[in-house]
mmCIF file of C-alpha atoms and ligand atoms in Angstrom:
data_model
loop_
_atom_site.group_PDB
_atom_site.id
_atom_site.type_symbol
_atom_site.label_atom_id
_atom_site.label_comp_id
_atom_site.label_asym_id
_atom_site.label_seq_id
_atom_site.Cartn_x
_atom_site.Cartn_y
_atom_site.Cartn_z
ATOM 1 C CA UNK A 1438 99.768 180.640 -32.378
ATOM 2 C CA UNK A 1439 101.695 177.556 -33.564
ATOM 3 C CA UNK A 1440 104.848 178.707 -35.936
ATOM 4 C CA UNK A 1441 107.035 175.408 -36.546
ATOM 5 C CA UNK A 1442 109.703 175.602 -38.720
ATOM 6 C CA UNK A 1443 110.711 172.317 -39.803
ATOM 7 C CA UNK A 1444 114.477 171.622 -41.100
ATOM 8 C CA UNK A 1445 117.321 168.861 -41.903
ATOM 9 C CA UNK A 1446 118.941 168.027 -44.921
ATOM 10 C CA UNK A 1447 117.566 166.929 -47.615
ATOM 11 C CA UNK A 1448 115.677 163.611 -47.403
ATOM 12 C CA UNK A 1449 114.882 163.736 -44.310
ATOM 13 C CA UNK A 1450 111.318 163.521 -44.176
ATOM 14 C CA UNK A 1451 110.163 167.407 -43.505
ATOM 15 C CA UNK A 1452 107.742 167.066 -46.156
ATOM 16 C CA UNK A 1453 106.216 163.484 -44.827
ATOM 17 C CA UNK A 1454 106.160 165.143 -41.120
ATOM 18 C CA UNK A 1455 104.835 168.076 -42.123
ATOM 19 C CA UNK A 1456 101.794 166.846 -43.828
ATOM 20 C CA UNK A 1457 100.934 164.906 -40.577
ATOM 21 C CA UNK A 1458 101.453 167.958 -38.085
ATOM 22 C CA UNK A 1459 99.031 170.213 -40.260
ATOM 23 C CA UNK A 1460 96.216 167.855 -40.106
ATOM 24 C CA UNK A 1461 96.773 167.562 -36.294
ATOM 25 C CA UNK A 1462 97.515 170.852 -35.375
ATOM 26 C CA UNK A 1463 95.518 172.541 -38.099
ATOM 27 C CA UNK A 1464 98.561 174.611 -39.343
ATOM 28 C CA UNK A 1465 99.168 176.249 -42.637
ATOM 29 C CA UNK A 1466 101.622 174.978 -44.572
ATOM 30 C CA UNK A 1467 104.395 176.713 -46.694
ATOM 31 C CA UNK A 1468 106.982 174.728 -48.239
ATOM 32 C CA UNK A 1469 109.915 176.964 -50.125
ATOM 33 C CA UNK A 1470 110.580 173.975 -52.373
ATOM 34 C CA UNK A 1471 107.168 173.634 -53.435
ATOM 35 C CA UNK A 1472 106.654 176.965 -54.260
ATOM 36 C CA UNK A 1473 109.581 177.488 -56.322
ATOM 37 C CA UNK A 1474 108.647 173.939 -58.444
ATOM 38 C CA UNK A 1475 105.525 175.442 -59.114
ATOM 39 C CA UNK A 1476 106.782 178.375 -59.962
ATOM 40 C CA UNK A 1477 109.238 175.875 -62.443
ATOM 41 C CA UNK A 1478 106.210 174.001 -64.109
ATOM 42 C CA UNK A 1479 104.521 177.131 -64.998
ATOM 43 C CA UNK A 1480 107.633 178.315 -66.326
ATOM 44 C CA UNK A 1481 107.595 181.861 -65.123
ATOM 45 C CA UNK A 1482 110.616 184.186 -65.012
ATOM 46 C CA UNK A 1483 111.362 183.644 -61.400
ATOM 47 C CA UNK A 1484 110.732 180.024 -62.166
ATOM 48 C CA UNK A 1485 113.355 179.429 -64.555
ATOM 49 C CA UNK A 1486 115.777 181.842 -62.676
ATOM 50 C CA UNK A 1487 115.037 179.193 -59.771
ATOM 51 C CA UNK A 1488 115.501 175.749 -62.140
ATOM 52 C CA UNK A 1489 119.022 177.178 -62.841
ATOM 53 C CA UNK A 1490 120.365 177.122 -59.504
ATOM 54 C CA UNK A 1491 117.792 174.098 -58.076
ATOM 55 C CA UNK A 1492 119.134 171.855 -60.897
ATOM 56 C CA UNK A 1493 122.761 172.205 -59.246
ATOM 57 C CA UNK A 1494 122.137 171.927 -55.990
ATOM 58 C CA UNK A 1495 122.867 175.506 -55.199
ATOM 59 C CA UNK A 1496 119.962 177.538 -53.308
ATOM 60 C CA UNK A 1497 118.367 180.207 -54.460
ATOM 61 C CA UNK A 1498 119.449 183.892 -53.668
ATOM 62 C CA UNK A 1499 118.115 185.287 -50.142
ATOM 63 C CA UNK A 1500 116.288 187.855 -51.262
ATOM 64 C CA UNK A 1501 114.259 186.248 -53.756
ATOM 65 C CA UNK A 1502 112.993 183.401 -51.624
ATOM 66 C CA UNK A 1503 112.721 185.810 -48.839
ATOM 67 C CA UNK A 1504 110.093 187.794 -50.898
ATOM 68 C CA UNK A 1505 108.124 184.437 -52.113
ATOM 69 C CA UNK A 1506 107.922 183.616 -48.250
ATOM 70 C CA UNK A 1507 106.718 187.433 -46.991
ATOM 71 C CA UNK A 1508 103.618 187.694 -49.790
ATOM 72 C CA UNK A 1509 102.335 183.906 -49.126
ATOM 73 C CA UNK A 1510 102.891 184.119 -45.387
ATOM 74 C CA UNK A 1511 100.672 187.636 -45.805
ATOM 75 C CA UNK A 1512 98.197 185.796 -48.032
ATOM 76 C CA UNK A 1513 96.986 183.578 -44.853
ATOM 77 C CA UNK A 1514 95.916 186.491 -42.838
ATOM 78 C CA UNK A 1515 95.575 186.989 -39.028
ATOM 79 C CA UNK A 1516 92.958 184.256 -38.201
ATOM 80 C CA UNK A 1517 95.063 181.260 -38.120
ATOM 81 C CA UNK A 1518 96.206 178.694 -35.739
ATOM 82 C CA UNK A 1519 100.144 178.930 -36.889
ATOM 83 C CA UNK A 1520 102.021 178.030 -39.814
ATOM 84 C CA UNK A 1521 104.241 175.484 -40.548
ATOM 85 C CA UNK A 1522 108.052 176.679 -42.725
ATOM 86 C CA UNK A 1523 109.257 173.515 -44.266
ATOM 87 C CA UNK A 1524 112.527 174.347 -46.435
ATOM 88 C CA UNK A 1525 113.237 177.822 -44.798
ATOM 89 C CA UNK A 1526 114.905 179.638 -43.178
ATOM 90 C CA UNK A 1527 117.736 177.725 -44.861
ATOM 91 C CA UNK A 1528 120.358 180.257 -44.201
ATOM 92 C CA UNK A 1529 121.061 182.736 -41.397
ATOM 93 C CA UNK A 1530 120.234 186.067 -43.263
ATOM 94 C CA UNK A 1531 116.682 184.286 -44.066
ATOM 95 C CA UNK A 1532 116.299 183.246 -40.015
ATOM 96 C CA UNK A 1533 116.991 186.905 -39.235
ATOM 97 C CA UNK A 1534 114.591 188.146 -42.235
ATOM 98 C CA UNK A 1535 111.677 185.837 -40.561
ATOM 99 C CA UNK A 1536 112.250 187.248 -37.564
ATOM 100 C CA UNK A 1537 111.978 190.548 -38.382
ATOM 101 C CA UNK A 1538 108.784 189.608 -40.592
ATOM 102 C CA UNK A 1539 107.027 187.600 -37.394
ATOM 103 C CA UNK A 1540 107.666 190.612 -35.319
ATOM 104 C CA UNK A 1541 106.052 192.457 -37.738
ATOM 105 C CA UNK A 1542 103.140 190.370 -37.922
ATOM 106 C CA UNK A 1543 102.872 190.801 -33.974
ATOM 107 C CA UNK A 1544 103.834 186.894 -34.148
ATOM 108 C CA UNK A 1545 107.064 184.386 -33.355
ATOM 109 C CA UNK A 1546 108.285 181.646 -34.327
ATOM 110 C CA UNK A 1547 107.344 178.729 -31.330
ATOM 111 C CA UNK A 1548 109.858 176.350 -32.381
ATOM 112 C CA UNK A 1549 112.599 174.814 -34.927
ATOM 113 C CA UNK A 1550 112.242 170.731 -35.468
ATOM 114 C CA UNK A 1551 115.537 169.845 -36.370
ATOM 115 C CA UNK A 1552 115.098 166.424 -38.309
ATOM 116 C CA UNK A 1553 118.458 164.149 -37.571
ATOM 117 C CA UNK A 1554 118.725 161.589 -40.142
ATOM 118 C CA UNK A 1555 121.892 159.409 -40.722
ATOM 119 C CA UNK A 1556 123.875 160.594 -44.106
ATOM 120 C CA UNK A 1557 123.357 156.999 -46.133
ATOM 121 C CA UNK A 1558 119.897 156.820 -45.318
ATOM 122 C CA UNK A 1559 119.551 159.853 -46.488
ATOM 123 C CA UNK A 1560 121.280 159.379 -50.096
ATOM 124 C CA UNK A 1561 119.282 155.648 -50.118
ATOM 125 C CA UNK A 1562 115.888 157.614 -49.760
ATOM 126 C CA UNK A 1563 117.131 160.700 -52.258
ATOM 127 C CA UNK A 1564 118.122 158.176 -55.040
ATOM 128 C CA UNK A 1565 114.319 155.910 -54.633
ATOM 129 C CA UNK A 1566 112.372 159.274 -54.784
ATOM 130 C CA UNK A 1567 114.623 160.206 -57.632
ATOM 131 C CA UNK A 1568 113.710 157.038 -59.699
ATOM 132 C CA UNK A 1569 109.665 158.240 -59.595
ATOM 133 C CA UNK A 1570 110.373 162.204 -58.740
ATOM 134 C CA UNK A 1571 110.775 163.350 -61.829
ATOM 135 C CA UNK A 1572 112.841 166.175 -59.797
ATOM 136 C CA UNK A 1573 115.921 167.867 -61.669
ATOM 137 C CA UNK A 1574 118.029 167.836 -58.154
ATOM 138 C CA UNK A 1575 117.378 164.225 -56.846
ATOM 139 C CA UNK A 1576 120.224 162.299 -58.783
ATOM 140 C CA UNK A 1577 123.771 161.569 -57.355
ATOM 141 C CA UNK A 1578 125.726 164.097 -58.224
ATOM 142 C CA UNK A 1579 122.969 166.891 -57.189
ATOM 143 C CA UNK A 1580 122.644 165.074 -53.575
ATOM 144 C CA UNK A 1581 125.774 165.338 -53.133
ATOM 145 C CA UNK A 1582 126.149 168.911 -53.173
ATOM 146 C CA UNK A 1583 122.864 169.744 -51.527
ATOM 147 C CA UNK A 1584 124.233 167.658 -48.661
ATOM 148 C CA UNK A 1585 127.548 169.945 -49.093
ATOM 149 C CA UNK A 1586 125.172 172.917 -49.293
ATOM 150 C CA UNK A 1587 123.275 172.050 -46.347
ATOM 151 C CA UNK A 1588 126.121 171.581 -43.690
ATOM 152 C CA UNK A 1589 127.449 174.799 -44.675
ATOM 153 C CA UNK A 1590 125.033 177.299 -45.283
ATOM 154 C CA UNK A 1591 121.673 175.486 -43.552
ATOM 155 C CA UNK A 1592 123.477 173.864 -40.305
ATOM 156 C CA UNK A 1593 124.053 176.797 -38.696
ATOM 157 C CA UNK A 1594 120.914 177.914 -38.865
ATOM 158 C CA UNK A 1595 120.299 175.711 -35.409
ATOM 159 C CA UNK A 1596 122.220 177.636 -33.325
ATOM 160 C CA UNK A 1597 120.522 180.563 -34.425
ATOM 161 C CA UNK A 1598 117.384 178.806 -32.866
ATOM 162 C CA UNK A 1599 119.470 177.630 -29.862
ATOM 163 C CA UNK A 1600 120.612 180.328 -29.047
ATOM 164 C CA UNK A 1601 116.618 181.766 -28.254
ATOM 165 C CA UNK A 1602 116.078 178.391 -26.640
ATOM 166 C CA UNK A 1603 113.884 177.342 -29.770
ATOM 167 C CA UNK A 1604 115.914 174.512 -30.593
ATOM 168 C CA UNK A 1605 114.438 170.793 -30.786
ATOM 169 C CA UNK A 1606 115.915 168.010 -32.303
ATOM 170 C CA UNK A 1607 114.053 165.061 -33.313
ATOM 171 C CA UNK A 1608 115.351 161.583 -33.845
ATOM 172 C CA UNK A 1609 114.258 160.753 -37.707
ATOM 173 C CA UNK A 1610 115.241 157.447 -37.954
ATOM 174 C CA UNK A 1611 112.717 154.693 -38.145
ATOM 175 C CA UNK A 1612 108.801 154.487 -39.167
ATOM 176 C CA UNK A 1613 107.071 157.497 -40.195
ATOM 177 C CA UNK A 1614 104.770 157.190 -37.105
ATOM 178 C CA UNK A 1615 107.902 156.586 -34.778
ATOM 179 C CA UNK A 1616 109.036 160.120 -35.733
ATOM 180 C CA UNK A 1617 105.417 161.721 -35.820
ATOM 181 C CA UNK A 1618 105.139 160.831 -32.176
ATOM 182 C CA UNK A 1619 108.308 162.420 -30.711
ATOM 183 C CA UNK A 1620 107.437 165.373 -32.892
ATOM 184 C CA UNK A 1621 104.116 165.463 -31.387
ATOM 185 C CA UNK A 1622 105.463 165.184 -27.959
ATOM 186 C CA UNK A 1623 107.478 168.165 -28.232
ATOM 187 C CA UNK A 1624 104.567 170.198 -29.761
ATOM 188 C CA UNK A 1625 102.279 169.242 -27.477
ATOM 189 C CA UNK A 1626 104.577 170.617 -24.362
ATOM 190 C CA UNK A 1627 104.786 173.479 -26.131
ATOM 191 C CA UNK A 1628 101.177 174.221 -27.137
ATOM 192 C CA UNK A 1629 101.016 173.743 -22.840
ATOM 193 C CA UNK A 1630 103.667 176.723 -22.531
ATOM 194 C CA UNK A 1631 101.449 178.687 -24.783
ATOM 195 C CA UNK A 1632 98.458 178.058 -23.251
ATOM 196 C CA UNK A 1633 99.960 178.969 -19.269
ATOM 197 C CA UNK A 1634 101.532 182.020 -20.757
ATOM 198 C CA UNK A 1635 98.350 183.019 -22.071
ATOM 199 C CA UNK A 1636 96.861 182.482 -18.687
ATOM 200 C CA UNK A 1637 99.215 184.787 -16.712
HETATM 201 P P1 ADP B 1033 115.067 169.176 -50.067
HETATM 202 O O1 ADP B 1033 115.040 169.670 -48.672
HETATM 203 O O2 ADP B 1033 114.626 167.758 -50.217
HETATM 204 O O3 ADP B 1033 116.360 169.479 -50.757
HETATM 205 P P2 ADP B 1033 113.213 171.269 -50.989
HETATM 206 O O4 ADP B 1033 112.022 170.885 -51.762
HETATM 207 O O5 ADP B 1033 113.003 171.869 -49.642
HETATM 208 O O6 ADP B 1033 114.035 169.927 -50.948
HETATM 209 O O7 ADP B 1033 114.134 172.286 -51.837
HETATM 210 C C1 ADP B 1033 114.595 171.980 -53.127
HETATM 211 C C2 ADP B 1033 115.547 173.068 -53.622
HETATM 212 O O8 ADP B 1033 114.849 174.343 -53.695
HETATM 213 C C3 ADP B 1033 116.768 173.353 -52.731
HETATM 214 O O9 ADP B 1033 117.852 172.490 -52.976
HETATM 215 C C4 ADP B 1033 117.073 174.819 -53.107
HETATM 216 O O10 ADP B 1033 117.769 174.903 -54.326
HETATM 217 C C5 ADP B 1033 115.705 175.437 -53.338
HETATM 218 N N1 ADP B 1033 115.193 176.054 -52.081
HETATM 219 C C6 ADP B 1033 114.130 175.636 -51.341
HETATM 220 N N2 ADP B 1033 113.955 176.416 -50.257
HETATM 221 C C7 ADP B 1033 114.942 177.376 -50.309
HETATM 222 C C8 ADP B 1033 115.330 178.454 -49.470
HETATM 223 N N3 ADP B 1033 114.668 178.736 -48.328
HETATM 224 N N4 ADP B 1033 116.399 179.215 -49.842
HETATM 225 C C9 ADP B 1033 117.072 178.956 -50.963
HETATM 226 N N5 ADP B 1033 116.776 177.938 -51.788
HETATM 227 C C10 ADP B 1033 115.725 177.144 -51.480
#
């Protein structure tokens, strides 16, 4: 199996990338951020619990996102290729709650794409998908603390990766396809490991 999670602050593409390593690798995808805005349009209780802390820039608590992830990653089943995580773990307690839920599963996680992106880019792209979003958090002020929240409580997150040699960063400046291609380079080396382990 192929488990990617995919992570960097806000705006910097993990959405756009992930899309593209689905269709190639044939992955399933679960984005926390997606989940909890459709949780927001259909205006459930979670949902609005959610909007109240998304609208600031704040994440939501650990456990609740923690229990969103376990039932949708169950949903998928056994027979799958891998999954993709875009959005978590975004904190350490949630890295250490996926682990203990892959083991579980009799699965790991492969590897963590770390998505580098340079800070004004990322507040240029944040404030152009704000003018079309519609999204409560993609205005100024909001940016600025989810880039606030993300140094503090998502950065370390990497060397929670690094640490099990799980760590890749990824260049995310430039085209789209620029940045598909040194993810897929890194995947592709790794679906090799996976393969020769397999082998033994
Ligand atoms: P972005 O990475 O562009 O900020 P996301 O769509 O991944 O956007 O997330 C939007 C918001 O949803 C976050 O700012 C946070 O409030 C909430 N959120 C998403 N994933 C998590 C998570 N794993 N833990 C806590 N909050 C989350």
């Amino acid at each position: 199996m192929l488990n990617i999670i995919i992570c960097g602050a806000p705006g910097c593409g993990k959405g756009t990338q992930s899309d593209l390593i689905v269709k190639k690798y044939d992955l399933k995808h679960l984005s926390t951020g997606d989940l909890l805005r459709n949780e927001i349009a259909e205006k459930s209780e979670l949902g609005i619990i959610a909007e109240s802390f998304i609208s600031k820039g704040n994440l939501v608590p650990d456990e609740m996102i923690i229990s969103i992830l376990a039932k949708n990653i169950k949903a998928f089943g056994s027979d799958i290729n891998g999954v993709i995580l875009d959005g978590f773990p975004r904190t350490v307690a949630q890295a250490e709650a996926l682990e203990t839920l892959m083991s579980s599963n009799g699965t790991e996680i492969t590897v963590l794409l770390d998505l580098n992106v340079e800070k004004d880019e990322l507040i240029n792209r944040l404030l152009k998908r704000g003018e079309t979003s519609g999204r409560s958090d993609d205005n100024l002020e909001t940016i600025t603390k989810r880039l606030e929240v993300y140094e503090t409580k998502t950065a370390p997150v990497s060397n929670f990766y690094k640490n099990m040699n799980k760590y890749a960063a990824i260049n995310g400046m430039g085209s789209v396809d620029d940045i598909f291609g040194r993810i897929e380079k890194v995947l592709d080396s790794k679906l090799v490991e996976t393969v020769s382990v397999s082998n033994l």
